[in-house]
Amino acid sequence: MTAQPHSSTEASLHDAVDTAFIDLLTRPHDPADRARQELSRAVGLLDEDPQIAISTAAASAVRSAAQHLAQGERGYARTALVAARSGLAAPGSRLGERNTS
C-alpha cells in the first residue's frame, strides 16, 4: 500500500489541531483565543467534509477538545488533542474506519 497525499482539507485539519495543541502547551496563562479559533476551524472542516479520510476516533477527539476548551477545561482539551494528533498520525489513519468495509 502506498501513501496517498493529504487533501487540502486534511492538511488544514492537521494544521488547526497542531496549532491549537502548541498554543495550549506554550501559552498556559493566555486566554486560549487562538486555540479556540483553530479548534472551531477544525470542527468546521469536519462538518463541511463528513467524508474526510480520518478515523471516527480522531474526529471525535477533535470535537471533544473543542468542547472542553469552550468550557474552560484546558487540561482535558490538551488530552483530547493528544488523542486527536495520535489518531491523525497513526499508520493507516487515512483509511478511516468507515472505509474498511
PDB file of C-alpha atoms in Angstrom, residues 37-71:
ATOM      1  CA  GLN A  37     -10.309  29.685  16.830  1.00  0.00           C
ATOM      2  CA  GLU A  38      -8.240  26.805  15.490  1.00  0.00           C
ATOM      3  CA  LEU A  39     -10.460  24.175  17.077  1.00  0.00           C
ATOM      4  CA  SER A  40     -13.522  25.951  15.743  1.00  0.00           C
ATOM      5  CA  ARG A  41     -11.908  25.851  12.298  1.00  0.00           C
ATOM      6  CA  ALA A  42     -11.144  22.122  12.731  1.00  0.00           C
ATOM      7  CA  VAL A  43     -14.724  21.317  13.713  1.00  0.00           C
ATOM      8  CA  GLY A  44     -15.936  23.398  10.776  1.00  0.00           C
ATOM      9  CA  LEU A  45     -13.735  21.379   8.430  1.00  0.00           C
ATOM     10  CA  LEU A  46     -15.164  18.152   9.822  1.00  0.00           C
ATOM     11  CA  ASP A  47     -18.701  19.491   9.366  1.00  0.00           C
ATOM     12  CA  GLU A  48     -18.007  20.692   5.809  1.00  0.00           C
ATOM     13  CA  ASP A  49     -16.467  17.410   4.695  1.00  0.00           C
ATOM     14  CA  PRO A  50     -18.069  14.475   6.552  1.00  0.00           C
ATOM     15  CA  GLN A  51     -16.271  12.033   4.229  1.00  0.00           C
ATOM     16  CA  ILE A  52     -12.811  13.287   5.214  1.00  0.00           C
ATOM     17  CA  ALA A  53     -10.439  10.344   5.341  1.00  0.00           C
ATOM     18  CA  ILE A  54      -9.697  10.238   9.066  1.00  0.00           C
ATOM     19  CA  SER A  55     -10.832   7.813  11.718  1.00  0.00           C
ATOM     20  CA  THR A  56     -14.011   8.359  13.653  1.00  0.00           C
ATOM     21  CA  ALA A  57     -11.949   8.345  16.862  1.00  0.00           C
ATOM     22  CA  ALA A  58      -9.724  11.188  15.627  1.00  0.00           C
ATOM     23  CA  ALA A  59     -12.745  13.259  14.565  1.00  0.00           C
ATOM     24  CA  SER A  60     -14.402  12.618  17.920  1.00  0.00           C
ATOM     25  CA  ALA A  61     -11.238  13.684  19.763  1.00  0.00           C
ATOM     26  CA  VAL A  62     -11.127  16.970  17.808  1.00  0.00           C
ATOM     27  CA  ARG A  63     -14.747  17.696  18.716  1.00  0.00           C
ATOM     28  CA  SER A  64     -14.116  16.745  22.334  1.00  0.00           C
ATOM     29  CA  ALA A  65     -11.114  19.090  22.535  1.00  0.00           C
ATOM     30  CA  ALA A  66     -13.227  21.960  21.212  1.00  0.00           C
ATOM     31  CA  GLN A  67     -15.977  21.266  23.755  1.00  0.00           C
ATOM     32  CA  HIS A  68     -13.535  21.051  26.658  1.00  0.00           C
ATOM     33  CA  LEU A  69     -11.807  24.263  25.680  1.00  0.00           C
ATOM     34  CA  ALA A  70     -15.137  26.063  25.302  1.00  0.00           C
ATOM     35  CA  GLN A  71     -15.897  25.016  28.893  1.00  0.00           C
TER      36      GLN A  71
END
